[in-house]
Amino acid sequence: MADTFRKETLDKDLSRVGEIGAATSALNRPMVGVGIAFLFMVLVIAFVSIGLSGSPAMITIVAAAAIGAYMAMNIGANDVANNVGPAVGAKAMTMGGALVIAAICESAGALIAGGDVVNTISKGIVNPADLAETHTFIAAMMAALVAAGLWVNLATAINAPASTTHSIVGGVMGGGIAAAGFSTVDWGIMGAIAASWVISPLLGGVIAAFFLYLVKSLVIYREDKIAAARRWVPIFIAVMFGAFAAYLTMKGLKKVIRVDGATIWMIGATSFALSWAIFHPLIRSQSEGMENRNQSIRKLFRIPLIISAALLSFAHGANDVANAVGPLAAIVNATFADTVSAKVGIPLWVMLIGAAGISLGLLLFGPKLIRLVGSQITKLNPMRAYCVALSAAITVIVASYFGLPVSSTHIAVGAVFGVGFFREFWTARSKRRQRYLAMQRNQNGSMTSQIPLTSEDGASDRAPSPEIIRQRRLVRRAHVSTIAAAWIITVPATAVLSALIFYVIRAFV
């Protein structure tokens, strides 16, 4: 009896030890990422120090490089989630696969098409003549990088997708105001940037909702889904490839080729035709033997969705790496040339720091935001995720055509919200959907239906009451307020933080 009691007590103690060990492991896991990130910054410092050994500018450049590496990791942790989140949420790719593909494509975009020249004053919001004194300019750029990095880090910690572009804009504005006063800011450009807080998500949401409407109307709620899919899915995929070809030519390959508007449209049209010619027979072959159900349609979108995530990551790396390396390149140029230039070249070692930092930040801290964008705002499947990816490319094209300063983060997240809110609207008010479900019930009752008795999400078609349908919410409202608040205060928050950091730097340097 005593032996049995001692054995049970020992088992309980061992169980508690195991629970404590598991809890300790869970607590230590985030610290591993922080430790690796710190090690990366140390390696950057060592790398730059060796290269500039004996140079009087070494301390300034080393400090700027470390801050640039920190900013790049924060971009990877926060911004890249918008590119692969929908594909992960739709289960078109695993989290591990998404991280690897995004890291490779982000790095390739930064190194191949990242641009060899950047504006030293982001978006032209500050008059360069007012920051002509070299030490003042360097302090302002340092403050902008630190403020933007801290803000994006905070946004990632509270699970809010923040615009890194707007973060660096706010940082440059705050540093510029602290250095030269409010008159140095071009308030017209700042007004356009503020307008993009509304334009970006709305435009992305409307375009994503429109394409989801087309998918539902032309494929999902058709009696013969497979026949409809064979006709329309290749067209949808061709539209995506045409849009991405134009998008990459316009925004992602500026360093490689420079083309006019007519050529961009020609490239887009050619890509549309070629991709349709490739995918039309492929979709027909892939759909042979498929059941007449929505689950079958989802499989046809998976490969194009993976390709779209890779293309979005490539374009993002080409464009947004400048948010990390632009101010760093400006500091390097100002330090060595002892003058402030409106545009500067980006040394290869600076671009390598940006590319490596973005990829490392994604691998270490990206999954948190990927899960938010992919599954926690609203439920995504391959069709809805396709609409989000396509919206991201088309919205940037439309905005660029009209000269609107939009944020890729705002567009992608706005598209996710647009898909969710449209589903709520469709569920509550769509007469087509109600007729479709009624037809299913009638056909099932007569035992002649060839259409599976399932809704779009694969659940039973036992239609809920009209009151339940009206009250059904498919978007988490808590994320709406959190993300909207983060977007609204990004520029003023980083501006204030940058100004304070500028005063600290000037006080000690």
XYZ file of C-alpha atoms in Angstrom, residues 49-326:
278
model
C 33.711 47.444 -38.624
C 36.188 45.182 -40.422
C 35.434 46.821 -43.752
C 35.889 50.341 -42.361
C 38.721 49.622 -39.962
C 40.710 52.787 -39.310
C 38.165 55.092 -41.012
C 37.118 58.174 -38.990
C 33.543 57.556 -40.158
C 33.462 54.007 -38.785
C 31.396 54.691 -35.658
C 28.654 56.544 -37.552
C 28.391 53.946 -40.325
C 28.477 51.025 -37.898
C 25.675 52.527 -35.809
C 23.594 53.245 -38.928
C 24.166 49.709 -40.262
C 22.993 48.143 -36.989
C 19.868 50.314 -36.986
C 19.228 49.506 -40.667
C 19.515 45.779 -39.903
C 17.037 46.213 -37.044
C 14.576 48.011 -39.333
C 14.952 45.345 -42.035
C 14.126 42.561 -39.573
C 11.019 44.421 -38.461
C 9.915 44.780 -42.085
C 10.280 41.024 -42.503
C 8.403 40.323 -39.271
C 5.444 42.558 -40.125
C 5.116 43.456 -43.797
C 5.802 40.130 -45.501
C 2.833 38.483 -43.768
C 0.568 40.303 -46.211
C 2.097 38.437 -49.154
C 1.897 34.853 -47.911
C -0.745 35.079 -45.160
C -3.760 34.478 -47.436
C -2.136 31.427 -49.064
C -1.307 29.943 -45.646
C -4.781 30.729 -44.307
C -6.312 29.038 -47.343
C -4.117 25.952 -46.686
C -2.623 26.227 -50.156
C 0.807 26.067 -48.525
C 2.201 25.221 -45.109
C 3.695 27.788 -42.756
C 7.174 26.353 -43.282
C 6.820 26.361 -47.052
C 5.503 29.924 -46.994
C 8.433 31.126 -44.885
C 11.001 29.531 -47.188
C 9.374 30.729 -50.428
C 8.854 34.252 -49.086
C 12.399 34.503 -47.708
C 13.917 33.420 -51.036
C 11.680 35.663 -53.140
C 12.054 38.673 -50.833
C 15.837 38.385 -50.994
C 15.785 37.882 -54.775
C 13.532 40.894 -55.247
C 15.774 43.075 -53.100
C 19.032 42.001 -54.737
C 17.888 41.658 -58.362
C 15.389 44.483 -58.678
C 15.818 46.514 -55.506
C 16.837 49.650 -57.334
C 20.281 51.143 -57.569
C 19.172 54.661 -56.561
C 16.846 55.843 -53.772
C 15.539 59.209 -52.618
C 17.327 60.338 -49.500
C 14.205 62.159 -48.278
C 11.445 59.550 -48.377
C 8.565 60.482 -50.708
C 9.833 64.075 -50.979
C 8.029 65.112 -47.802
C 10.917 67.240 -46.489
C 12.815 69.940 -48.376
C 16.437 68.697 -48.800
C 17.752 72.274 -48.769
C 16.632 72.640 -45.147
C 18.816 69.669 -44.124
C 21.914 70.627 -46.082
C 24.156 70.505 -43.006
C 25.642 66.998 -42.995
C 25.546 66.264 -39.261
C 21.959 67.464 -38.998
C 20.918 65.295 -41.959
C 22.622 62.190 -40.529
C 20.972 62.737 -37.140
C 17.554 63.110 -38.803
C 17.984 59.907 -40.829
C 19.223 58.013 -37.771
C 16.213 59.193 -35.793
C 13.855 58.209 -38.627
C 15.277 54.669 -38.800
C 15.161 54.126 -35.035
C 11.623 55.506 -34.706
C 10.278 53.472 -37.624
C 11.961 50.297 -36.376
C 10.610 50.711 -32.850
C 7.105 51.443 -34.084
C 6.941 48.444 -36.428
C 8.377 46.292 -33.628
C 5.600 47.473 -31.306
C 2.946 46.863 -33.966
C 4.220 43.318 -34.477
C 4.174 42.698 -30.718
C 0.482 43.718 -30.478
C -0.402 41.712 -33.615
C -1.221 44.699 -35.828
C -0.087 44.868 -39.495
C 1.558 48.299 -39.811
C 2.735 50.073 -42.943
C 6.522 50.192 -42.877
C 6.393 52.768 -45.668
C 4.245 55.078 -43.554
C 6.446 54.365 -40.543
C 9.568 55.612 -42.317
C 7.588 58.558 -43.771
C 6.547 59.572 -40.274
C 10.096 59.125 -39.018
C 11.559 61.326 -41.753
C 8.860 63.942 -41.186
C 9.474 64.039 -37.423
C 13.246 64.217 -37.825
C 12.874 66.941 -40.451
C 10.559 69.025 -38.263
C 12.899 68.675 -35.284
C 15.852 69.730 -37.430
C 14.337 72.524 -39.531
C 10.817 73.312 -38.320
C 7.325 72.690 -39.679
C 7.935 74.752 -42.806
C 10.304 72.107 -44.184
C 7.449 69.601 -44.658
C 5.518 69.473 -47.937
C 2.045 69.298 -46.416
C 0.434 68.644 -49.803
C 2.314 65.358 -50.100
C 1.518 64.556 -46.473
C -2.167 65.153 -47.228
C -1.995 62.682 -50.108
C -0.309 60.132 -47.837
C -3.020 60.651 -45.200
C -5.689 60.146 -47.877
C -4.067 56.827 -48.771
C -4.957 55.556 -45.282
C -8.533 55.460 -46.557
C -7.951 54.912 -50.282
C -5.625 51.887 -49.963
C -7.808 49.554 -47.883
C -11.051 50.640 -49.557
C -9.688 50.144 -53.058
C -8.145 46.801 -52.133
C -11.336 45.667 -50.421
C -13.632 46.680 -53.284
C -11.497 44.974 -55.946
C -11.176 41.770 -53.876
C -14.931 41.732 -53.201
C -15.668 42.240 -56.905
C -13.580 39.254 -57.942
C -15.090 37.127 -55.183
C -18.528 38.081 -56.546
C -17.436 36.898 -59.997
C -16.121 33.599 -58.608
C -19.350 32.975 -56.715
C -21.640 33.988 -59.560
C -19.803 32.302 -62.404
C -18.532 29.135 -60.729
C -19.626 28.363 -57.162
C -23.391 28.798 -57.545
C -23.686 26.991 -60.868
C -25.425 23.665 -61.265
C -22.471 22.171 -63.150
C -19.513 23.568 -61.205
C -16.866 21.592 -63.082
C -17.996 22.847 -66.492
C -18.121 26.408 -65.168
C -14.664 26.015 -63.634
C -13.198 24.752 -66.906
C -14.522 27.858 -68.632
C -13.755 30.551 -66.046
C -10.868 29.419 -63.826
C -8.290 29.676 -66.661
C -9.551 33.204 -67.327
C -9.255 34.157 -63.649
C -5.723 32.741 -63.534
C -4.801 34.540 -66.761
C -6.072 37.828 -65.295
C -3.852 37.223 -62.271
C -0.737 36.526 -64.350
C -1.432 39.492 -66.624
C -1.858 41.772 -63.626
C 1.304 40.490 -61.960
C 3.313 40.865 -65.162
C 2.254 44.510 -65.396
C 2.774 44.979 -61.651
C 6.290 43.557 -61.659
C 7.240 45.505 -64.779
C 5.905 48.741 -63.318
C 7.004 48.427 -59.688
C 9.349 45.486 -59.232
C 11.798 45.564 -62.145
C 12.681 49.257 -62.293
C 16.354 48.441 -61.850
C 16.377 45.792 -64.601
C 14.251 47.422 -67.308
C 12.560 50.780 -67.838
C 9.471 50.785 -70.040
C 6.639 53.163 -70.913
C 2.939 52.701 -70.160
C 2.039 51.154 -73.525
C 4.761 48.531 -73.152
C 3.565 47.681 -69.648
C 0.044 47.034 -70.928
C 1.419 44.999 -73.818
C 3.432 42.847 -71.421
C 0.335 42.352 -69.280
C -1.813 41.380 -72.287
C 0.832 38.964 -73.595
C 1.125 37.317 -70.168
C -2.670 37.012 -70.037
C -2.794 35.230 -73.405
C 0.139 32.899 -72.672
C -1.096 31.901 -69.219
C -4.606 31.199 -70.575
C -3.116 29.015 -73.312
C -1.156 27.086 -70.668
C -3.805 26.761 -67.960
C -6.884 26.122 -70.133
C -5.857 22.550 -71.048
C -4.197 22.076 -67.648
C -7.389 22.938 -65.740
C -9.437 20.711 -68.051
C -7.064 17.815 -67.416
C -6.890 18.465 -63.670
C -10.691 18.619 -63.361
C -11.268 15.233 -65.042
C -13.024 12.907 -62.623
C -13.555 15.612 -59.986
C -16.772 15.609 -57.983
C -19.251 18.396 -58.651
C -18.510 20.241 -55.385
C -16.782 23.347 -54.106
C -13.931 21.368 -52.562
C -12.930 20.342 -56.079
C -12.895 23.959 -57.273
C -10.539 24.952 -54.461
C -7.908 22.510 -55.655
C -7.754 24.275 -59.018
C -6.642 27.544 -57.349
C -3.863 26.194 -55.131
C -0.891 26.250 -57.496
C -1.728 29.731 -58.908
C -2.119 30.941 -55.316
C 1.372 29.709 -54.384
C 2.794 31.418 -57.482
C 1.015 34.670 -56.579
C 2.489 34.591 -53.050
C 5.976 34.176 -54.524
C 5.448 37.029 -56.998
C 4.068 39.331 -54.312
C 7.098 38.589 -52.124
C 9.497 39.300 -54.998
C 7.819 42.631 -55.752
C 7.715 43.531 -52.058
C 11.425 42.836 -51.666
C 12.168 44.984 -54.713
C 10.146 47.927 -53.437
C 10.084 47.931 -49.637
C 13.727 47.075 -48.997
C 14.269 50.797 -49.607
C 12.466 51.509 -46.313
C 15.414 49.922 -44.503
C 18.371 50.621 -46.776
C 17.295 54.007 -48.173
